[in-house]
Structures are given as structure tokens and as C-alpha cells.
Short mmCIF file of C-alpha atoms and ligand atoms in Angstrom, two decimals:
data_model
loop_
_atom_site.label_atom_id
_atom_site.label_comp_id
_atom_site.label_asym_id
_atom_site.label_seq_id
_atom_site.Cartn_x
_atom_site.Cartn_y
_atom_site.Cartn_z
CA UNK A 1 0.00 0.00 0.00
CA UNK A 2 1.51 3.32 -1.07
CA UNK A 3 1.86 6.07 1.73
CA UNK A 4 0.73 9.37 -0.01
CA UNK A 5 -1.47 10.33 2.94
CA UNK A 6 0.72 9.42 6.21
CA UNK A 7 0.92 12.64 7.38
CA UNK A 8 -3.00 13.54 6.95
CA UNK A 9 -3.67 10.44 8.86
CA UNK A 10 -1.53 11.17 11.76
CA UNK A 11 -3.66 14.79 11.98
CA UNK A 12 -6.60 12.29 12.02
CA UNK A 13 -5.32 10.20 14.88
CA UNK A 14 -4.09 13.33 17.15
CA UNK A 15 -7.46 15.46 16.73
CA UNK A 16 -10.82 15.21 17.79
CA UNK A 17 -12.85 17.98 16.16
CA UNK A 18 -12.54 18.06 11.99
CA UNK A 19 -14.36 20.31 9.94
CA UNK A 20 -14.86 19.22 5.56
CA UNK A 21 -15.32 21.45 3.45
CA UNK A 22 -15.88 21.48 -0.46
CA UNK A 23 -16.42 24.09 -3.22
CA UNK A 24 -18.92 26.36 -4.11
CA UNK A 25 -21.81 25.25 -6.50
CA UNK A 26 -21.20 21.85 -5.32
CA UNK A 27 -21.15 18.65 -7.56
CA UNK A 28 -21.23 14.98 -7.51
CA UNK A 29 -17.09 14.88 -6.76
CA UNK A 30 -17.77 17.74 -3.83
CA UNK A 31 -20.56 16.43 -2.19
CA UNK A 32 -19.37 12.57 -2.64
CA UNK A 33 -16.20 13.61 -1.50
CA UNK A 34 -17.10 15.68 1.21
CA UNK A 35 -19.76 13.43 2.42
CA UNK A 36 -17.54 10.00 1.94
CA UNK A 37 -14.77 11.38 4.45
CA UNK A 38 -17.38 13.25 6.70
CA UNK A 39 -18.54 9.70 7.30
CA UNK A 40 -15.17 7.43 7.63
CA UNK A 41 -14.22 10.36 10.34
CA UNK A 42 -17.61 9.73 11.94
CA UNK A 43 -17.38 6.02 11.91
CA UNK A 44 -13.78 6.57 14.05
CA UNK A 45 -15.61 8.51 16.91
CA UNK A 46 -14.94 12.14 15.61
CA UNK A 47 -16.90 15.22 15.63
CA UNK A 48 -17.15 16.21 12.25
CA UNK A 49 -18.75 19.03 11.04
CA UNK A 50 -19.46 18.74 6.95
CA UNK A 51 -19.62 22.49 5.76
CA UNK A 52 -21.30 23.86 2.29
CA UNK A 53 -21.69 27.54 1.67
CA UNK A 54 -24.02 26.51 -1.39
CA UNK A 55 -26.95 24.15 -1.36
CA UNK A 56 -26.52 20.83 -2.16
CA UNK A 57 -28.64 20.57 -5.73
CA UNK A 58 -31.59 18.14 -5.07
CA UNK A 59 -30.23 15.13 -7.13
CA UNK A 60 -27.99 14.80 -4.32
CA UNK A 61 -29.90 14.74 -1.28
CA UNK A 62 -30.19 11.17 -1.31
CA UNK A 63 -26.50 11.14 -0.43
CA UNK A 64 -26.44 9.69 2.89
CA UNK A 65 -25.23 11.82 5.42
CA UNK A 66 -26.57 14.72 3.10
CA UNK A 67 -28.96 15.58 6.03
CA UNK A 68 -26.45 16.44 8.38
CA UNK A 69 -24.65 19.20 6.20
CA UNK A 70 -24.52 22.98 7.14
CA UNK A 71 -24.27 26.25 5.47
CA UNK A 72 -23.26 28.49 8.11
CA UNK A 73 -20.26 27.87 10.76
CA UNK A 74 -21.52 30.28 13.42
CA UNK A 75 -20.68 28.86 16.72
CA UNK A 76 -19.18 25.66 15.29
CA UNK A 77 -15.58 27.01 16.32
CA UNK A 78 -12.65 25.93 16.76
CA UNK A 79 -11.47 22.70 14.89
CA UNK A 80 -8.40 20.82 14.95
CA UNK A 81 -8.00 20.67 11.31
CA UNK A 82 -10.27 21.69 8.80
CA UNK A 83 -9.98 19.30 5.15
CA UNK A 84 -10.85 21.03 2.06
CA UNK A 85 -11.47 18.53 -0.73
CA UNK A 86 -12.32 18.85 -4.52
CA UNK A 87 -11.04 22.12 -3.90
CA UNK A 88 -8.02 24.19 -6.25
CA UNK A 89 -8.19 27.57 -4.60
CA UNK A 90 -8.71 28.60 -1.13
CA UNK A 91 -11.34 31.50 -2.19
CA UNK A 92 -13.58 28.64 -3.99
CA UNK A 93 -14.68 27.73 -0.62
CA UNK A 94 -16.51 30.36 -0.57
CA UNK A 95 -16.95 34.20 1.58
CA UNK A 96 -18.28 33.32 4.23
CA UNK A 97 -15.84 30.50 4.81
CA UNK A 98 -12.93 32.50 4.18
CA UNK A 99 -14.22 34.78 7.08
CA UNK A 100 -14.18 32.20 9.48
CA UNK A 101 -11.71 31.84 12.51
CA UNK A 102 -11.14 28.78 13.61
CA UNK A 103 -10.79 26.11 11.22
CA UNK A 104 -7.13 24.84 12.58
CA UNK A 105 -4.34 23.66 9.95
CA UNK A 106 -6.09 23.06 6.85
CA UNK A 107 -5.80 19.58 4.77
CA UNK A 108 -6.06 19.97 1.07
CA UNK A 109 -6.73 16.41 -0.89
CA UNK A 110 -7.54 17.73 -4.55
CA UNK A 111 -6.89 16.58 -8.20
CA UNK A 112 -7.18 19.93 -10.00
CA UNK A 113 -3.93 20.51 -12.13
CA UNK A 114 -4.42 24.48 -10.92
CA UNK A 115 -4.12 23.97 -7.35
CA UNK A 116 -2.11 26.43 -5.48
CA UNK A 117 -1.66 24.79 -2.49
CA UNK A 118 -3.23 26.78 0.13
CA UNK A 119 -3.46 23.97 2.63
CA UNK A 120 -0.77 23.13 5.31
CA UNK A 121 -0.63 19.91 4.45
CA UNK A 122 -1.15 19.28 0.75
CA UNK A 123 -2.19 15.81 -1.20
CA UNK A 124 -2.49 16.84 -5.01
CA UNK A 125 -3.25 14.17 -7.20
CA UNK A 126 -3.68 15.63 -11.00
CA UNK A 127 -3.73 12.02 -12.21
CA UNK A 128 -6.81 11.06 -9.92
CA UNK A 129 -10.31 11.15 -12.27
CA UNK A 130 -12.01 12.78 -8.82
CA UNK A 131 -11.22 13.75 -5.16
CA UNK A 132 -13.60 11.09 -4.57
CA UNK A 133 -10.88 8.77 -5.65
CA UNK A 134 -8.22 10.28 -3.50
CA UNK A 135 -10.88 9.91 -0.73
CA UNK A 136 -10.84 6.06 -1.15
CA UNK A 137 -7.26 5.75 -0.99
CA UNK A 138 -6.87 7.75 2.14
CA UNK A 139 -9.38 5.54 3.63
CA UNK A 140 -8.10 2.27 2.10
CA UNK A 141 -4.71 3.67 3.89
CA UNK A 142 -6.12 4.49 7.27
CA UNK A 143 -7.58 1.21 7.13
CA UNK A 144 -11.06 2.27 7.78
CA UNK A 145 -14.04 0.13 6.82
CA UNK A 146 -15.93 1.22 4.01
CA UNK A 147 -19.80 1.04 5.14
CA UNK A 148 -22.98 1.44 2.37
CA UNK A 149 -22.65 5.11 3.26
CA UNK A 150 -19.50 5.91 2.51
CA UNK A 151 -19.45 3.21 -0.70
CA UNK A 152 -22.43 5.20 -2.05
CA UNK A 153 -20.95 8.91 -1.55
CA UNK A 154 -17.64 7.64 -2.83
CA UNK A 155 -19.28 5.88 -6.19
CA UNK A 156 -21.31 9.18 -6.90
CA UNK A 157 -18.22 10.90 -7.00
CA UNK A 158 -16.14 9.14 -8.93
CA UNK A 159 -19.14 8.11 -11.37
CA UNK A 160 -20.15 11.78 -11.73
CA UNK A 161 -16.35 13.27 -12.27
CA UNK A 162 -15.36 10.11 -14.79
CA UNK A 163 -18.80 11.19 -16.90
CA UNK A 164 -19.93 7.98 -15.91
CA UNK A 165 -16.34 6.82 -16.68
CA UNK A 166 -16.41 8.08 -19.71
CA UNK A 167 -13.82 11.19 -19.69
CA UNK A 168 -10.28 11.33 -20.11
CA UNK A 169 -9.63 10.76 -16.52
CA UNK A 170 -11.05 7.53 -16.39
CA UNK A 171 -8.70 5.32 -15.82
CA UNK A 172 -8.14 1.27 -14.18
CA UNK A 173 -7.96 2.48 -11.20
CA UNK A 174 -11.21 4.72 -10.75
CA UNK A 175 -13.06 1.27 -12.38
CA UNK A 176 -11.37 -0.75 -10.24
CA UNK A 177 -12.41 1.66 -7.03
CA UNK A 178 -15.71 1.58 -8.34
CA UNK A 179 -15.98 -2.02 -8.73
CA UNK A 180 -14.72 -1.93 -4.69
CA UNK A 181 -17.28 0.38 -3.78
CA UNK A 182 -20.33 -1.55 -5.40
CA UNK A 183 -19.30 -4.75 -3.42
CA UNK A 184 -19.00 -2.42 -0.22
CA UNK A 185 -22.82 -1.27 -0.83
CA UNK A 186 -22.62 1.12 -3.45
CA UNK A 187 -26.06 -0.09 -5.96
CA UNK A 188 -25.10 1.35 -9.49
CA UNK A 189 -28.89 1.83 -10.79
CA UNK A 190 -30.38 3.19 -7.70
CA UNK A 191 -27.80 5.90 -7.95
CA UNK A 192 -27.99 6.76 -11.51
CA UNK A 193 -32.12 6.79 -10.98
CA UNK A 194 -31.06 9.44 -8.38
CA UNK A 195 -28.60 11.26 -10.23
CA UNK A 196 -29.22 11.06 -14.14
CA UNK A 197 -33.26 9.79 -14.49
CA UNK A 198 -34.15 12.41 -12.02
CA UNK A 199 -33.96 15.78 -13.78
CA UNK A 200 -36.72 18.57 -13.46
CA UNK A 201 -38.78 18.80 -16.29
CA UNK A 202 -37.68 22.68 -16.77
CA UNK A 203 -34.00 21.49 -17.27
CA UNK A 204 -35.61 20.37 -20.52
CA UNK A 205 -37.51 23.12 -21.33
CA UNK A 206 -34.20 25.27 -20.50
CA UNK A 207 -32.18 23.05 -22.88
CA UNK A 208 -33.82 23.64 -25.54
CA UNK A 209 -33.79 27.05 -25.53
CA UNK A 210 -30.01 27.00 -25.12
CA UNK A 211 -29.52 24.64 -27.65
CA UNK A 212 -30.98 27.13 -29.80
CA UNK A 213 -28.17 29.74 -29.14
CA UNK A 214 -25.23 26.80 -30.86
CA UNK A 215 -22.45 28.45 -32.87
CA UNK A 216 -20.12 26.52 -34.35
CA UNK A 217 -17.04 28.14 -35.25
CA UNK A 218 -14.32 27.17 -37.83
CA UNK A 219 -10.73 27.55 -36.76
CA UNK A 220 -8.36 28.38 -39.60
CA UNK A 221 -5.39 26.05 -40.04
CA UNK A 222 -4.71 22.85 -41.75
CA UNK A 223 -6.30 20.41 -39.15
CA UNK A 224 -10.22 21.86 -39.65
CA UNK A 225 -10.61 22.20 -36.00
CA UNK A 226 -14.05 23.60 -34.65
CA UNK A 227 -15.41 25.49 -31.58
CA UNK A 228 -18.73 25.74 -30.20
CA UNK A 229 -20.45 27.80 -27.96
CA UNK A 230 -23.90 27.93 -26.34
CA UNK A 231 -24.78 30.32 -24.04
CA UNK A 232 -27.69 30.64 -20.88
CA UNK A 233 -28.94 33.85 -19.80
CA UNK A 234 -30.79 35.28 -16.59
CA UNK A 235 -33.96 36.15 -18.99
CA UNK A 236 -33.99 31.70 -20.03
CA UNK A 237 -33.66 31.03 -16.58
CA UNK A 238 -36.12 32.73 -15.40
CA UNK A 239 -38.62 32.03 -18.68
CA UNK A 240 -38.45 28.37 -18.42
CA UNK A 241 -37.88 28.68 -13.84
CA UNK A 242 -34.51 26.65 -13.77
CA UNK A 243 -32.25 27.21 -11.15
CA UNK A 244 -28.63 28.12 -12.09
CA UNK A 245 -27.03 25.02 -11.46
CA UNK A 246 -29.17 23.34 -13.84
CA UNK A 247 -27.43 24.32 -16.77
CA UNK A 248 -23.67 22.77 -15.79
CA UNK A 249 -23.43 19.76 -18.15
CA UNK A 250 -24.78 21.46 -21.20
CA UNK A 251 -21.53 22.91 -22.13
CA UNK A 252 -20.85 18.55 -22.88
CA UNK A 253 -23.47 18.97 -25.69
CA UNK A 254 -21.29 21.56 -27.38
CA UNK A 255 -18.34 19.42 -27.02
CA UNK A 256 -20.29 16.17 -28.16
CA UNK A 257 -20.24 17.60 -31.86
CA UNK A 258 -18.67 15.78 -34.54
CA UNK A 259 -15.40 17.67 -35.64
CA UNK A 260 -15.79 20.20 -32.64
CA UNK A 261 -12.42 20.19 -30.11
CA UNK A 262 -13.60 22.84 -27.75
CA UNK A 263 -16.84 23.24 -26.65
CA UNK A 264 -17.85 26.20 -24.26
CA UNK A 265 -20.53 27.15 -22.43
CA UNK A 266 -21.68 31.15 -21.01
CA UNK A 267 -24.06 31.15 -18.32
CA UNK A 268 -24.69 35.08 -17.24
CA UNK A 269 -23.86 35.21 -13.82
CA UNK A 270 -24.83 38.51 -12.82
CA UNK A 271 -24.54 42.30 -14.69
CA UNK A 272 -22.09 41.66 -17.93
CA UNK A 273 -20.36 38.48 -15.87
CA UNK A 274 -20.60 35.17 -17.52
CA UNK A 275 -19.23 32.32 -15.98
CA UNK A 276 -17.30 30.61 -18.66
CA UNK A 277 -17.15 26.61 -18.88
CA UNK A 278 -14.55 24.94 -21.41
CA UNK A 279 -14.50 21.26 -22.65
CA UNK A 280 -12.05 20.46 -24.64
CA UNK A 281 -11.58 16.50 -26.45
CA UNK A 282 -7.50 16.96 -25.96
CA UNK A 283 -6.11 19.01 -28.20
CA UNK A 284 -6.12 21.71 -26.53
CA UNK A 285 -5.68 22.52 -22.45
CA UNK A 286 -8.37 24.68 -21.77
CA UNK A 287 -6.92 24.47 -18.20
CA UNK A 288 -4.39 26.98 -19.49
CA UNK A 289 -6.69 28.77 -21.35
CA UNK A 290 -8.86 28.93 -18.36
CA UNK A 291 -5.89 30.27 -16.40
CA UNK A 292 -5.56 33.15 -18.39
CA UNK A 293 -8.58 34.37 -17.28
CA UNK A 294 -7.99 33.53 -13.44
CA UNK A 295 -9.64 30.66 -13.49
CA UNK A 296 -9.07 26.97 -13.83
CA UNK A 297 -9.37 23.31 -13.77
CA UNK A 298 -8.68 20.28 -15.84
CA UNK A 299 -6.69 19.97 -19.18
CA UNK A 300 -10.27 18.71 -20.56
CA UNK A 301 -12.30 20.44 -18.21
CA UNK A 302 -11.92 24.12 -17.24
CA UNK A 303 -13.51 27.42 -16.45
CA UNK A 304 -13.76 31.06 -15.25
CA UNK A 305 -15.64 34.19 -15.17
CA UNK A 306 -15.20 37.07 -17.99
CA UNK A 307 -16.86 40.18 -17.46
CA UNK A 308 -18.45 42.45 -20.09
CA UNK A 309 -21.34 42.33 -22.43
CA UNK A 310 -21.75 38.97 -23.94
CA UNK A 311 -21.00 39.52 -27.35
CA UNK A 312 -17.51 40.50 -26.02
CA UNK A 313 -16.78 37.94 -23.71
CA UNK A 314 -17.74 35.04 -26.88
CA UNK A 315 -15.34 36.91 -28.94
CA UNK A 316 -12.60 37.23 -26.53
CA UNK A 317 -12.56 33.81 -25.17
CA UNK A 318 -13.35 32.07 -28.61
CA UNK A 319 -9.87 34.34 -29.55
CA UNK A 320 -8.30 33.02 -27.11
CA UNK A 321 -9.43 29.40 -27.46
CA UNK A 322 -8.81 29.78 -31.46
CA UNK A 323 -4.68 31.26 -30.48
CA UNK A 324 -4.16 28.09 -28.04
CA UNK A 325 -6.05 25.43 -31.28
CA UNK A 326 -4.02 27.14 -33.63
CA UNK A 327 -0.65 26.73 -31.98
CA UNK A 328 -1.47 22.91 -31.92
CA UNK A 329 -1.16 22.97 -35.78
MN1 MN B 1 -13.55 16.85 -8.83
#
């Protein structure tokens, strides 16, 4: 057994009080993640607080242990270590949390290339398809038994990061951890009932509309590369009464285009501010090209948020996108 995590454990052994914490607009790999060590901490006789500044979306309520998460740390102080997971950047934990005193050394266990190591102790796995993955192994290593409940958090995260193992990142190891987890409890249809058969009917009605707003842009150069963009304003939200998060994985539709290497996605996140999602099939690192707009991610997998009026923020990222494709030539 390899020994990435011998120093996290020790913090385990020596404290008492642990606080989790994952990102802001939490997914399947935050929650999971978040929700898969929450429990192995509990099932050792800690007091573990599992902390959200966002609602978790309702597809993954049935997480167990889902009930027991909070979204305010008032009077929760102090911990003896706080672990972030899922997480590249400190301030993607969100205001509030960054306002809080208390939290003790903090534990960073992350797989995003960008991470800038904010924790005091710092496990950074780029290689890992999900933190949810890294979560496993630092159980697996602390030699703590896998119950239902942790099996089923741990599944949903790597199943939901891996695009139902799918992606790039999907390796023999996340199937074989998966395989691991569905003997420890984890049922396979029960959780995609929960998580993909489950939508609200107005993520439809939004999808349509957004489908509507496809581009598809030609990149010159010799290799015919091609770019596509949707994009989701306040005024479609609020037409068709979907929630923001509801529009996350339709930047995969863009991608999902035969010919297309980048697909991207605009959601308007408040006055001229889009938030900017990039998929890219691999010939290009929109991680990088994330980057240079302070954001970031994975090399197939990125985003950030532009701000201006939305005509300028699809030329100016699509610019940017086209310089990075046509430097692959
Ligand atoms: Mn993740």
C-alpha cells in the first residue's frame, strides 16, 4: 500500500474535532467527497462538522449523510483541522468561509492541475479522475471500513467526475475503485435513478432554448478544427424557472459535436459576468486557457468568469481558445 497520505492520517489520529469542506456550486465529486470522508471520520468517533456555503442541488440529497450538512459555521468554532477537498483555490470555498476563525491547519486532498496549495498539508493528485478517488485511498490507507454510506458517496463521485467513466480521466484504477465500492454497498442503478433519471422537467424546457443559441465556429489552419459555444442567460432562466445550477453539463453537448475540439458554455452570472465553462476532447488545455482568465481546472475540463457584455466575452474567449487550437497545428 503506497503512503501518499501518512501525514493527513496522523492529523486524524491526534485530533478530535474536523471540519470538511468542499467548493462552491457543489457537484457529484464535492458532495461525494465531502460526504464520503465526513462519514469514515464519523465512523472513528470524531466530531465532524461537513460544511457547504451553497446548497446541495436536489439530485444529491439522497446522499447519505446529506442531512447532516450545514451552510453556516456560526458557533461551530474551533477545529483541529479543517480538510478542504475537490477544492483548487482557497477563495472557492466560498466568503463566508474564508471569514471564518477557527478552522485549525487546513488539509487539502484535490486533483485539479491548478491547485495552489493553500493547505498546510497538501495531497495533489492531478492524475486522480475525482477527489472522490483520493478519498478512497486515504481511507483504504487508514484502514477504515468502508460502510454502504461511505461506498455510495464515494461511487457518486467518482461516477459523476469520470462522466460515468467516460472522460479522459477515467482510468483502471477509478473502475477498479468503483468495482470496490459496489461490493462495499454502493447499488449502481439506484444511484444513476437518483442522479441522471431524475432531472426537473424545466432542465428540458431550458435546454432547448439554449440549444438554440449553438455556434459553431471554424478555426483556420490545416487540421479543420471547430469550436462551439452555447450560451444561458438570466432572462432563459427565469422564462423556463430553472435554477442556475441546472445548466452545468450542457456545455458537454457543445463538445459532443462531430469535428468540434472545444466546446464552451456562457451562463450570465450577474450584470455583464458570464461564468465561462470549457470542454475540450485533448487538443487543446483549456486548463491553461482557463488560467488566463484567473480561473481553472482540468486539461479537458476548465472554467472562469469574464466580465463584459456577452458579445464580447464570446469573442474574446473564442480568440483566445482559437490562439491556443491554432498553436497545436
Ligand atoms: Mn472533482
Amino acid at each position: 500500500m503506497s503512503n501518499h497520505f501518512g501525514a493527513i492520517i496522523e492529523r486524524i489520529e491526534q485530533g478530535n474535532r474536523f471540519l470538511v469542506v468542499s467548493h462552491v456550486n457543489p457537484e457529484g465529486d464535492a458532495i461525494g467527497s465531502l460526504l464520503g470522508l465526513t462519514l469514515a471520520l464519523r465512523s472513528l468517533g470524531k466530531d465532524v462538522v461537513a460544511y457547504l456555503e451553497d446548497p446541495v442541488p436536489g439530485i444529491f440529497e439522497f446522499l447519505p449523510g446529506s442531512e447532516t450538512i450545514v451552510h453556516t459555521l456560526e458557533g461551530e468554532a474551533p477545529f483541529d483541522a479543517t480538510f478542504a477537498v475537490d477544492c483548487g483555490q482557497m477563495n472557492r470555498l466560498g466568503d463566508n468561509f474564508n471569514k471564518f476563525d477557527g478552522m485549525g491547519s487546513v488539509m487539502n486532498i484535490d486533483h485539479h492541475t491548478t491547485n495552489d496549495e493553500f493547505g498546510e498539508l497538501n495531497v495533489i493528485f492531478p492524475d486522480a479522475s475525482s477527489a472522490g478517488e483520493m478519498i478512497f485511498d486515504l481511507v483504504t490507507e487508514a484502514s477504515i471500513e468502508i460502510t454502504p454510506g461511505i461506498a455510495t458517496n464515494l461511487y457518486v463521485a467518482i461516477h459523476t467526475d469520470t462522466g460515468s467513466f467516460r472522460y479522459s480521466c477515467t482510468s483502471e484504477g477509478s473502475l477498479r475503485k468503483a468495482g470496490v465500492l459496489v461490493g462495499k454497498g454502493a447499488d449502481p442503478w439506484t444511484i444513476s435513478t437518483q442522479v441522471y433519471e431524475n432531472h426537473p422537467a424545466c432542465k428540458y424546457k431550458l435546454l432547448a432554448i439554449v440549444l438554440a443559441t449553438l455556434n459553431i465556429i471554424d478555426v483556420p489552419g490545416a487540421k479543420g478544427y471547430k469550436i462551439a459555444t452555447l450560451y444561458v442567460t438570466d432572462e432563459m432562466m427565469d422564462s423556463t424557472g430553472a435554477d442556475k445550477g441546472l445548466a452545468d453539463g450542457f456545455v458537454n453537448y457543445a463538445r459532443g459535436i462531430e469535428g468540434v475540439e472545444a466546446g464552451v458554455l456562457f451562463r450570465e452570472t450577474g450584470p455583464e459576468e458570464y461564468k465561462v465553462s470549457f470542454r475540450s476532447k485533448g487538443a487543446v488545455d483549456v486548463a491553461d486557457v482557463a488560467l488566463s482568465f484567473d480561473g481553472g481546472g482540468h486539461s479537458h475540463a476548465a472554467g472562469c468568469s469574464v466580465s463584459g457584455p456577452l458579445d464580447t466575452v464570446i469573442e474574446t474567449v473564442v480568440t483566445a481558445l482559437k490562439t491556443s487550437l491554432a498553436g497545436q497545428e
